[in-house]
Each structure stands twice: as structure tokens, then as C-alpha cells.
Amino acid sequence: MSERTSDIAGPSYVEPAPVHHNEPNPFESMMARFDKAAEILNLEKGVYEYLQKPVKQVIVSIPIQMDNGEIKVFEGYRVIHDNILGPSKGGIRYAPDVTLDEVKALASWMTWKCAVANIPFGGAKGAVRCDPSKLSKVELEKITRRYTANMFNVFGPESDIPAPDMNTNEQTMAWIMDTYSMHSQRTETAVVTGKPLIIGGSLGRVEATGRGVMISTLEALKKLGLNPSDVTVVVQGFGNVGSISAKLLKAEGCKIIGISDVTGGYYNPKGIEVESAIDYVKQNRTLEGSNFGEKITNEELLELNCDVLVPAAKEDQISADNAGNIKARLIVEGANGPTMSEADEILKEKGIMVIPDILANAGGVTVSYFEWVQNRLGYYWDIDDINKRHDRMMREAFECVYDTANKYKTTMRLGAYIFAIDKVARTLVLRGIYG
Ligand code: NAD
């Protein structure tokens, strides 16, 4: 869906994005698991309805003057799914086809992820419908600042804390922090996380998600009675999450036999030199043209003979079509929503342990939480402190989910949803319904 500019005089009009129906998507998969977990928990109907709907949905108009002098109006969203456990937390994405429905689903996803990670945050998500590849840096800054100004009563260190997501980065967060601070007439670093280090970002944030994947994998291997130095690992996706997961797992003794990116898969049963592959991607942007292994497709990569599979690229990679062919004993979801709900039962029947996204990739939001804590303390921890605290919280989250899955005799995926929903629902009941 591309933006369409009207030919009438005055500000350009950005066509609202359509709501996509009838297409399976990761959010529907997430909701299917939410429903199953709610059923197992025998969640009271009123509480179920409460937790299904976001508490706040804000749509703002963002008029800016483009570099060519024309005025163009963009649309921005912020959805707060809940603030039961604390201030809401969630990223902001810039995309030409983003819809309010998508933002709502992503906001609820954040609720469950924060609850699983034992972080005192609720869930939120924000977006601006724009195509950053067609905007200059000045235009992006204007959009970001006007979006923030319009959300001044929504964002806040005690109420709602954004972070980067698709097509937003450290620079975007710096503009949000500065705009919010100008309006509140004091520097408010804790209003947003994922900031550059020099203005209150946290050490360890860049590596955090991959580090969490590594910790989750090691904990799962212990439960399976496997030694890291005896296992082979395949990683799909070689960006932030995939490359760091591969690097850290290799450092723990695992043999990385397959990696991939958008250009395809690379298979080497003798083990891939991950650090060299990271350097190669730094220089060449992708793995294309490299000789790290035999060239295969991403589909073949997922079905390789290995012990651990880490999907760390994008959503909907494991479906009912290929789940039956997966040979790994353990899947650790670095990406959000890489497994469609239709594949859950097949993987369960095959006895494959799946560490779900809301647990496996929660390292990122955990270190975001540390950034917020450090901003509020005005005191910054060193990298050893960050890693120690991160690793402890990830292990505790893993144990909570593992115990819940055992208690309800179910999978780690449903265990994670049950643990999260139960915690949020019990807190809701204790706080009571105002009104
Ligand atoms: P990234 O853009 O840094 O890397 C994505 C990688 O996937 C790239 O190597 C790209 O080439 C590859 N890729 C894209 N399409 C592919 C395809 N069809 N097949 C195989 N590979 C493909 O992104 P990232 O930050 O590493 O995020 C990856 C996933 O992890 C996303 O689902 C994201 O939502 C999730 N995630 C990221 C973080 C984080 O902190 N970065 C936190 C939680 C979850």
C-alpha cells in the first residue's frame, strides 16, 4: 500500500491504510495462543474482555512542511494496551502500510512480553504512516518532533515510554527525548529508551536481544540434558538478533552450522566462522557472495539436520507446511512471531521444545527497562553489572515459564502466555475496577 497524494490544492492527503482481512498474520497467531491460555486459566469473562481491549488509542495528525515547500499530513498512532503492571512500554515504527489494528495487536504483544520478563511495565506500541526511504533526514526529524508534541500528554517517564522499532533508531529516540524535554522545560531522559549512549542510553542494549536468546538456549539445553559443546545450531537471519545470537552461542561452545539472511542460507557442517561473517556483513551489507558455506535456500536452512534452530529474521517462517520437516530438537524464537499457530501442534507432536518469542527475545526490553532505571537513578551501571542483571532476569523468566508449563502440562509457549495472563489478571483483580 503506497501513499496517494490528492491533486486538490492545500495539504496533501494520506490515504488511510486498509485493514487486512483473511490473511493469516503473526498477531492472529498471538491471539490464538492468548485465547488458549485464557481458556486453560478459566479466565473470568469480564477479565478476558478487559485484557483483550486496549485502554487507550490515540490518533494524531502530523502536518509538516516538506523540503520542497509543500505541506503534507501524516497520521500517527499510539495504543496503550494496558498499564496494569506499570507505565506502558513499546516501540514506535515508521511504515507506509501500518494500520491501527496492527498497532493494537503489537501493543498487547508487549503486555505479555513485559509480564513474562518480570518487568514492571504494561504494553504499548506506536506508529507513523510514512515511508522513511522517501523522506529526508530533516523531514523525518519534523515528523518525529510533531508526533512527539502531539503525544505530549500520552508519553511520560511515569506513564508511557516509547522505544525504537521498525525504521526508527537511536537518532529518532534522541529527537523524541529532546522534544518532550523542551515541552516539559527540563531534560527528561527516562521518557524514551534506545537512546544514544551519550544522552542516557544503556550499555549492552545493542547486544541484549541476542544475549537473551543465548541465555534462553543454554537454559533449555540444560533441561534437555544437552551440553552446549555437543550441539549444532542453525540461525535464520543475520541482523542484530541473529548475528549476536550466533556469536554468543559459538562463544559458549556451540557449533554454528548454518546462517542466513535475505540473500539465502549458508551451510557448513564443520562450523561457520561467525565473527568473520559479521565482519563480512559490515563491509558488504549482506552475506551475498561470501564463502562461509554451501549456498542453500532459507526454506532448506530451516529443515537442516541440527539440534537448535534459531529463527531470527521475520514472522511466519514455520508453518503447517514445513513444521513436519524440522529436525531440530529445540527452537528458540529470536524473531517476533516466526511460528504460525497452525504449526504449534505439529511441533508438539514431534517433541520439539519451542522457547517462544515473548520469552526468548525479551532480553531487549529487559535492558530497555535497565536504561529507564538508570535514567531515573541518574547513575549508570557498567557492562558487567548490566549483563549480570540481564542474565539473572532472563534465567528467572525462563524458570517461571518452565514451571508454569509443567504445572499445566503444556508447552513452553502456552506456559509463557498462562504465566503472563495470570500475573496481569491477578494484579488487575487486586487493584480492582475503578468506577
Ligand atoms: P535486522 O533488520 O537487524 O535483521 C534482519 C535479518 O533478517 C537480516 O539479516 C535480513 O537479511 C534477514 N532477513 C530478512 N528477510 C529474510 C528472509 N525472508 N529470510 C531470511 N532472512 C531474512 O532485524 P533484527 O533487529 O535482528 O530483528 C529480527 C527479528 O527479531 C524481528 O522479528 C524483530 O521484530 C525481532 N526482535 C528484534 C529485537 C531487537 O532488539 N532488535 C528485539 C525483539 C525482537
Coordinates of C-alpha atoms and ligand atoms in Angstrom, one line a residue:
M1 CA 0.0 0.0 0.0
S2 CA 1.6 3.2 -1.1
E3 CA 0.7 6.7 -0.1
R4 CA -1.5 8.5 -2.5
T5 CA -1.4 12.2 -2.8
S6 CA -4.5 14.0 -3.8
D7 CA -4.4 16.6 -6.6
I8 CA -6.6 19.1 -4.8
A9 CA -4.9 22.3 -3.6
G10 CA -3.9 22.6 0.0
P11 CA -2.3 20.0 2.3
S12 CA -1.7 16.6 0.7
Y13 CA -3.9 13.8 1.9
V14 CA -2.5 10.4 3.0
E15 CA -4.9 7.6 2.2
P16 CA -5.8 5.6 5.3
A17 CA -4.3 2.1 5.1
P18 CA -6.8 -0.8 4.6
V19 CA -7.4 -3.3 7.3
H20 CA -6.1 -6.7 6.0
H21 CA -8.7 -9.4 6.5
N22 CA -8.5 -13.1 5.8
E23 CA -4.6 -13.2 5.7
P24 CA -3.0 -15.2 8.5
N25 CA -0.7 -12.9 10.4
P26 CA 1.5 -13.1 13.5
F27 CA -0.9 -11.1 15.6
E28 CA -3.8 -13.5 14.9
S29 CA -1.4 -16.3 15.8
M30 CA -0.6 -14.5 19.0
M31 CA -4.3 -14.0 19.8
A32 CA -5.0 -17.7 19.1
R33 CA -2.4 -18.5 21.9
F34 CA -3.9 -15.9 24.2
D35 CA -7.3 -17.5 23.8
K36 CA -6.0 -21.0 24.5
A37 CA -4.1 -19.8 27.6
A38 CA -7.2 -17.8 28.8
E39 CA -9.3 -21.0 28.4
I40 CA -6.8 -23.1 30.4
L41 CA -6.8 -20.5 33.1
N42 CA -10.5 -20.4 33.1
L43 CA -10.3 -16.6 33.0
E44 CA -13.4 -14.8 34.1
K45 CA -15.3 -13.4 31.1
G46 CA -15.1 -9.8 32.3
V47 CA -11.4 -10.0 32.9
Y48 CA -10.9 -11.7 29.5
E49 CA -12.8 -8.8 27.8
Y50 CA -10.8 -6.2 29.8
L51 CA -7.5 -7.8 28.7
Q52 CA -8.5 -8.1 25.1
K53 CA -9.1 -4.4 24.5
P54 CA -6.5 -1.6 24.7
V55 CA -7.2 1.0 27.4
K56 CA -6.2 4.0 25.1
Q57 CA -5.9 4.5 21.4
V58 CA -4.7 7.9 20.2
I59 CA -4.6 9.0 16.5
V60 CA -2.9 12.3 15.7
S61 CA -2.5 14.3 12.6
I62 CA 1.1 15.3 11.7
P63 CA 1.3 18.2 9.3
I64 CA 4.8 19.1 8.2
Q65 CA 6.4 21.3 5.6
M66 CA 8.4 19.1 3.2
D67 CA 11.7 20.1 1.7
N68 CA 10.0 21.3 -1.5
G69 CA 7.8 23.7 0.5
E70 CA 4.6 21.5 0.1
I71 CA 2.6 20.7 3.3
K72 CA 2.0 17.1 3.8
V73 CA -0.2 15.5 6.5
F74 CA 0.8 12.1 8.1
E75 CA -1.1 10.1 10.6
G76 CA 0.4 8.9 13.9
Y77 CA -0.8 6.3 16.4
R78 CA -0.2 5.3 19.9
V79 CA -2.0 2.5 21.5
I80 CA -1.7 1.7 25.2
H81 CA -2.9 -1.9 25.7
D82 CA -2.7 -1.7 29.4
N83 CA -0.9 -0.1 32.3
I84 CA -1.8 -2.6 35.0
L85 CA 1.7 -3.7 35.9
G86 CA 3.2 -0.2 35.5
P87 CA 3.8 2.5 32.8
S88 CA 3.3 1.2 29.3
K89 CA 6.3 0.3 27.2
G90 CA 6.6 -0.3 23.5
G91 CA 8.4 0.7 20.3
I92 CA 7.4 3.2 17.5
R93 CA 7.6 2.1 13.9
Y94 CA 7.5 4.1 10.7
A95 CA 6.0 2.3 7.8
P96 CA 3.9 3.2 4.8
D97 CA 1.3 0.5 5.3
V98 CA 1.0 0.4 9.1
T99 CA -2.6 0.2 10.4
L100 CA -4.2 1.0 13.8
D101 CA -5.2 -2.7 14.0
E102 CA -1.6 -3.8 13.7
V103 CA -0.5 -1.3 16.3
K104 CA -3.3 -2.6 18.7
A105 CA -2.1 -6.2 18.3
L106 CA 1.6 -5.2 18.7
A107 CA 0.7 -3.3 21.9
S108 CA -0.9 -6.3 23.5
W109 CA 2.1 -8.4 22.5
M110 CA 4.2 -6.0 24.6
T111 CA 2.0 -6.6 27.6
W112 CA 2.6 -10.3 27.6
K113 CA 6.4 -9.9 26.9
C114 CA 6.9 -7.4 29.8
A115 CA 4.8 -9.7 32.1
V116 CA 6.9 -12.8 31.2
A117 CA 10.1 -10.9 31.6
N118 CA 9.0 -9.8 35.1
I119 CA 9.4 -6.1 34.2
P120 CA 7.1 -3.6 35.9
F121 CA 5.6 -2.3 32.6
G122 CA 2.4 -2.5 30.7
G123 CA 2.3 -2.8 26.9
A124 CA 2.0 -0.1 24.2
K125 CA 3.0 0.5 20.6
G126 CA 3.2 3.5 18.3
A127 CA 3.5 4.2 14.6
V128 CA 3.6 6.9 12.0
R129 CA 2.3 6.0 8.5
C130 CA 5.1 7.2 6.3
D131 CA 7.8 5.8 4.0
P132 CA 11.1 6.7 5.5
S133 CA 13.0 5.7 2.4
K134 CA 11.3 8.6 0.6
L135 CA 11.9 11.2 3.3
S136 CA 14.9 13.4 4.0
K137 CA 16.5 13.5 7.5
V138 CA 15.0 17.0 8.0
E139 CA 11.6 15.7 7.1
L140 CA 12.0 12.7 9.4
E141 CA 13.0 15.0 12.3
K142 CA 10.0 17.2 11.7
I143 CA 7.6 14.2 11.7
T144 CA 9.2 12.8 14.8
R145 CA 9.0 16.1 16.7
R146 CA 5.5 16.9 15.7
Y147 CA 4.4 13.4 16.6
T148 CA 6.0 13.7 20.0
A149 CA 4.5 17.2 20.6
N150 CA 1.0 15.8 19.7
M151 CA 1.7 12.8 22.1
F152 CA 3.0 15.0 24.9
N153 CA 0.0 14.1 27.2
V154 CA 0.4 10.4 26.4
F155 CA 4.2 9.8 26.7
G156 CA 6.0 10.3 30.0
P157 CA 8.6 8.5 32.2
E158 CA 5.8 7.6 34.7
S159 CA 3.1 6.8 32.1
D160 CA 4.2 5.6 28.6
I161 CA 7.8 5.0 27.4
P162 CA 8.5 4.5 23.7
A163 CA 11.5 2.8 22.1
P164 CA 12.8 2.1 18.6
D165 CA 11.0 -0.4 16.3
M166 CA 10.9 -0.9 12.5
N167 CA 12.6 2.1 10.7
T168 CA 13.2 4.1 13.8
N169 CA 16.6 4.3 15.6
E170 CA 18.7 6.0 18.3
Q171 CA 18.5 9.3 16.4
T172 CA 14.7 9.1 16.4
M173 CA 14.7 8.5 20.2
A174 CA 17.1 11.4 20.7
W175 CA 14.6 13.7 18.9
I176 CA 11.7 12.4 20.9
M177 CA 13.6 12.9 24.2
D178 CA 14.6 16.5 23.2
T179 CA 11.1 17.4 22.0
Y180 CA 9.5 16.0 25.2
S181 CA 12.1 17.8 27.3
M182 CA 11.5 21.2 25.5
H183 CA 7.8 20.9 26.3
S184 CA 8.3 19.9 29.9
Q185 CA 11.1 22.5 30.3
R186 CA 13.6 20.0 31.9
T187 CA 15.7 17.2 30.5
E188 CA 13.6 14.0 30.7
T189 CA 15.9 11.2 29.6
A190 CA 13.6 8.5 31.0
V191 CA 10.7 9.3 28.6
V192 CA 12.2 7.0 25.9
T193 CA 14.7 4.1 25.7
G194 CA 17.0 3.1 23.0
K195 CA 18.8 6.5 23.1
P196 CA 22.4 7.0 22.1
L197 CA 24.8 6.2 24.9
I198 CA 25.9 9.8 25.3
I199 CA 22.5 11.0 26.2
G200 CA 21.4 8.3 28.6
G201 CA 21.4 5.1 26.6
S202 CA 22.4 1.9 28.3
L203 CA 25.5 -0.2 27.7
G204 CA 24.6 -3.6 26.5
R205 CA 21.3 -2.6 24.7
V206 CA 22.6 -3.4 21.2
E207 CA 23.6 -7.0 22.2
A208 CA 20.7 -7.5 24.6
T209 CA 18.2 -9.4 22.5
G210 CA 20.9 -11.8 21.1
R211 CA 22.2 -12.2 24.6
G212 CA 18.7 -13.2 25.9
V213 CA 18.4 -15.7 23.0
M214 CA 21.8 -17.2 24.2
I215 CA 20.7 -17.4 27.8
S216 CA 17.3 -19.0 26.8
T217 CA 19.1 -21.5 24.7
L218 CA 21.5 -22.5 27.4
E219 CA 18.7 -22.9 30.0
A220 CA 16.7 -25.0 27.5
L221 CA 19.7 -27.2 26.8
K222 CA 20.1 -27.9 30.5
K223 CA 16.5 -29.0 30.7
L224 CA 17.1 -31.3 27.7
G225 CA 20.3 -32.7 29.3
L226 CA 22.5 -31.4 26.4
N227 CA 25.9 -29.9 26.7
P228 CA 26.4 -26.7 24.6
S229 CA 29.7 -28.0 23.2
D230 CA 27.9 -31.1 21.8
V231 CA 25.2 -29.2 19.9
T232 CA 24.8 -27.8 16.4
V233 CA 22.9 -24.6 15.8
V234 CA 21.3 -23.1 12.7
V235 CA 20.4 -19.4 12.8
Q236 CA 17.9 -17.8 10.3
G237 CA 18.5 -14.0 9.8
F238 CA 21.9 -12.4 10.3
G239 CA 21.0 -8.9 11.5
N240 CA 21.1 -7.6 15.1
V241 CA 19.4 -10.6 16.8
G242 CA 20.7 -13.4 14.5
S243 CA 24.3 -12.4 14.3
I244 CA 24.7 -11.7 18.0
S245 CA 22.9 -14.9 19.0
A246 CA 25.2 -16.9 16.7
K247 CA 28.3 -15.1 18.0
L248 CA 27.4 -15.6 21.7
L249 CA 26.3 -19.3 21.2
K250 CA 29.5 -20.0 19.5
A251 CA 31.4 -18.5 22.4
E252 CA 29.5 -20.9 24.7
G253 CA 30.9 -23.8 22.6
C254 CA 28.0 -24.5 20.2
K255 CA 28.8 -25.3 16.6
I256 CA 27.0 -22.9 14.2
I257 CA 26.5 -24.9 11.1
G258 CA 24.0 -22.7 9.2
I259 CA 23.3 -19.0 8.9
S260 CA 21.2 -17.0 6.5
D261 CA 19.9 -13.6 5.5
V262 CA 17.6 -12.2 2.9
T263 CA 20.1 -13.4 0.2
G264 CA 19.8 -17.1 1.2
G265 CA 21.3 -19.7 3.5
Y266 CA 24.9 -20.8 4.1
Y267 CA 25.6 -24.4 5.4
N268 CA 28.9 -25.7 6.7
P269 CA 28.8 -28.9 8.8
K270 CA 32.3 -28.2 10.1
G271 CA 31.2 -24.9 11.7
I272 CA 30.9 -21.3 10.5
E273 CA 33.4 -18.6 11.5
V274 CA 30.7 -16.3 12.8
E275 CA 33.0 -13.4 13.6
S276 CA 34.3 -13.4 10.1
A277 CA 30.7 -13.5 8.8
I278 CA 29.8 -10.4 11.0
D279 CA 32.8 -8.6 9.5
Y280 CA 31.8 -9.6 6.0
V281 CA 28.3 -8.2 6.5
K282 CA 29.7 -5.0 8.0
Q283 CA 31.6 -4.5 4.7
N284 CA 29.2 -5.9 2.2
R285 CA 25.8 -5.3 3.9
T286 CA 24.7 -8.9 3.2
L287 CA 26.2 -12.4 3.1
E288 CA 25.8 -12.5 -0.7
G289 CA 29.0 -13.6 -2.4
S290 CA 30.6 -15.0 0.7
N291 CA 32.1 -18.5 1.1
F292 CA 31.0 -19.3 4.6
G293 CA 29.3 -22.5 3.4
E294 CA 27.3 -24.3 0.7
K295 CA 24.6 -22.0 -0.6
I296 CA 21.1 -23.2 0.2
T297 CA 17.7 -21.6 0.4
N298 CA 16.1 -20.2 3.5
E299 CA 13.5 -23.0 3.3
E300 CA 16.2 -25.6 3.2
L301 CA 18.0 -23.9 6.1
L302 CA 15.0 -24.3 8.4
E303 CA 14.9 -28.1 7.7
L304 CA 18.7 -28.8 8.2
N305 CA 19.7 -31.6 10.5
C306 CA 20.7 -29.7 13.7
D307 CA 20.0 -29.6 17.4
V308 CA 18.9 -26.0 17.8
L309 CA 17.1 -23.7 15.3
V310 CA 17.0 -20.0 16.0
P311 CA 14.6 -18.2 13.7
A312 CA 15.8 -14.6 14.0
A313 CA 14.6 -13.0 10.7
K314 CA 10.9 -12.3 10.4
E315 CA 7.5 -13.6 11.2
D316 CA 5.6 -16.6 9.8
Q317 CA 8.6 -18.7 8.8
I318 CA 7.4 -22.0 10.3
S319 CA 4.0 -23.1 9.1
A320 CA 1.9 -26.2 8.9
D321 CA 3.7 -26.8 5.5
N322 CA 7.3 -27.1 6.9
A323 CA 6.9 -27.8 10.6
G324 CA 6.8 -31.6 10.0
N325 CA 10.2 -31.4 8.2
I326 CA 12.0 -29.6 11.0
K327 CA 14.7 -31.8 12.5
A328 CA 15.9 -29.5 15.4
R329 CA 15.2 -30.7 18.9
L330 CA 14.9 -27.1 20.2
I331 CA 13.6 -23.9 18.5
V332 CA 14.5 -20.6 20.2
E333 CA 12.4 -17.7 18.7
G334 CA 14.7 -14.7 18.3
A335 CA 12.2 -13.1 15.9
N336 CA 8.7 -12.0 16.8
G337 CA 6.1 -14.4 15.6
P338 CA 8.3 -16.7 13.5
T339 CA 6.0 -19.7 14.1
M340 CA 2.4 -19.7 13.0
S341 CA -0.1 -21.0 15.5
E342 CA -1.1 -23.8 13.0
A343 CA 2.4 -25.2 13.4
D344 CA 2.3 -25.4 17.3
E345 CA 0.6 -28.8 17.4
I346 CA 2.8 -30.4 14.8
L347 CA 6.0 -29.3 16.7
K348 CA 4.5 -30.5 20.0
E349 CA 3.7 -33.9 18.5
K350 CA 7.3 -34.1 17.2
G351 CA 8.6 -33.5 20.7
I352 CA 10.4 -30.3 19.7
M353 CA 10.8 -27.8 22.6
V354 CA 9.9 -24.3 21.5
I355 CA 11.1 -21.3 23.5
P356 CA 8.5 -18.7 22.5
D357 CA 9.3 -15.2 21.3
I358 CA 7.8 -13.4 24.3
L359 CA 10.4 -15.2 26.5
A360 CA 13.4 -15.8 24.1
N361 CA 13.7 -12.3 22.8
A362 CA 12.8 -10.4 26.0
G363 CA 16.4 -9.5 26.6
G364 CA 15.9 -6.3 24.5
V365 CA 13.0 -5.0 26.6
T366 CA 14.8 -6.1 29.8
V367 CA 17.8 -3.8 29.0
S368 CA 15.4 -1.1 27.9
Y369 CA 14.0 -1.3 31.4
F370 CA 17.5 -1.0 32.8
E371 CA 18.0 2.1 30.7
W372 CA 14.9 3.6 32.2
V373 CA 16.0 2.7 35.8
Q374 CA 19.5 4.2 35.2
N375 CA 17.9 7.4 33.8
R376 CA 15.7 7.7 36.9
L377 CA 18.7 7.0 39.2
G378 CA 21.0 9.3 37.4
Y379 CA 23.6 6.6 37.9
Y380 CA 25.0 4.4 35.1
W381 CA 26.0 0.7 35.5
D382 CA 29.0 -0.8 33.8
I383 CA 28.6 -3.6 31.3
D384 CA 29.3 -6.4 33.8
D385 CA 26.5 -5.1 36.0
I386 CA 24.1 -4.9 33.0
N387 CA 25.0 -8.4 31.8
K388 CA 24.8 -10.0 35.3
R389 CA 21.4 -8.4 36.0
H390 CA 20.1 -9.3 32.5
D391 CA 21.3 -12.9 32.7
R392 CA 19.7 -13.3 36.1
M393 CA 16.3 -11.9 35.0
M394 CA 16.3 -14.0 31.8
R395 CA 17.0 -17.2 33.8
E396 CA 14.3 -16.3 36.3
A397 CA 11.8 -15.6 33.5
F398 CA 12.8 -18.9 31.9
E399 CA 12.2 -20.8 35.2
C400 CA 8.8 -19.1 35.8
V401 CA 7.7 -20.2 32.3
Y402 CA 9.1 -23.7 32.6
D403 CA 7.4 -24.2 36.0
T404 CA 4.1 -22.9 34.6
A405 CA 4.3 -25.2 31.6
N406 CA 5.0 -28.2 33.8
K407 CA 2.2 -27.2 36.2
Y408 CA -0.4 -27.1 33.4
K409 CA 1.3 -30.0 31.5
T410 CA 1.6 -27.8 28.4
T411 CA 4.2 -26.3 26.0
M412 CA 6.6 -23.5 26.9
R413 CA 4.6 -21.3 24.5
L414 CA 1.3 -21.7 26.4
G415 CA 3.2 -21.7 29.7
A416 CA 4.5 -18.2 28.8
Y417 CA 1.0 -16.9 27.9
I418 CA -0.5 -18.5 31.0
F419 CA 2.1 -17.1 33.3
A420 CA 1.8 -13.6 31.7
I421 CA -2.0 -13.5 31.6
D422 CA -2.4 -14.9 35.1
K423 CA 0.0 -12.3 36.5
V424 CA -1.7 -9.4 34.8
A425 CA -5.2 -10.7 35.7
R426 CA -4.3 -11.2 39.3
T427 CA -2.9 -7.7 39.5
L428 CA -6.0 -6.3 37.9
V429 CA -8.2 -8.0 40.4
L430 CA -6.1 -6.8 43.3
R431 CA -6.1 -3.2 42.0
G432 CA -9.9 -3.5 41.4
I433 CA -12.0 -1.8 38.8
Y434 CA -12.4 1.9 39.3
G435 CA -15.8 3.2 38.5
Ligands
NAD1 P1 17.6 -6.8 11.3 O1 17.0 -5.9 10.3 O2 18.9 -6.3 12.0 O3 18.0 -8.2 10.7 C1 17.1 -9.0 10.0 C2 17.8 -10.1 9.3 O4 16.9 -11.0 8.7 C3 18.7 -9.6 8.2 O5 19.9 -10.4 8.1 C4 17.9 -9.8 6.9 O6 18.7 -10.0 5.7 C5 17.2 -11.1 7.3 N1 16.0 -11.4 6.5 C6 15.1 -10.6 6.1 N2 14.1 -11.3 5.4 C7 14.5 -12.6 5.4 C8 14.0 -13.8 4.8 N3 12.9 -13.7 4.1 N4 14.7 -14.9 5.1 C9 15.8 -14.9 5.8 N5 16.4 -13.8 6.3 C10 15.7 -12.7 6.1 O7 16.5 -7.1 12.4 P2 16.6 -7.6 13.9 O8 16.6 -6.4 14.8 O9 17.7 -8.6 14.0 O10 15.2 -8.3 14.1 C11 14.9 -9.6 13.7 C12 13.7 -10.1 14.3 O11 13.8 -10.0 15.8 C13 12.4 -9.3 14.0 O12 11.3 -10.2 14.0 C14 12.3 -8.4 15.2 O13 11.0 -7.9 15.4 C15 12.8 -9.3 16.3 N6 13.2 -8.6 17.5 C16 14.3 -7.7 17.5 C17 14.7 -7.1 18.7 C18 15.9 -6.2 18.7 O14 16.3 -5.8 19.8 N7 16.5 -5.9 17.5 C19 14.0 -7.4 19.9 C20 13.0 -8.3 19.9 C21 12.6 -8.9 18.7

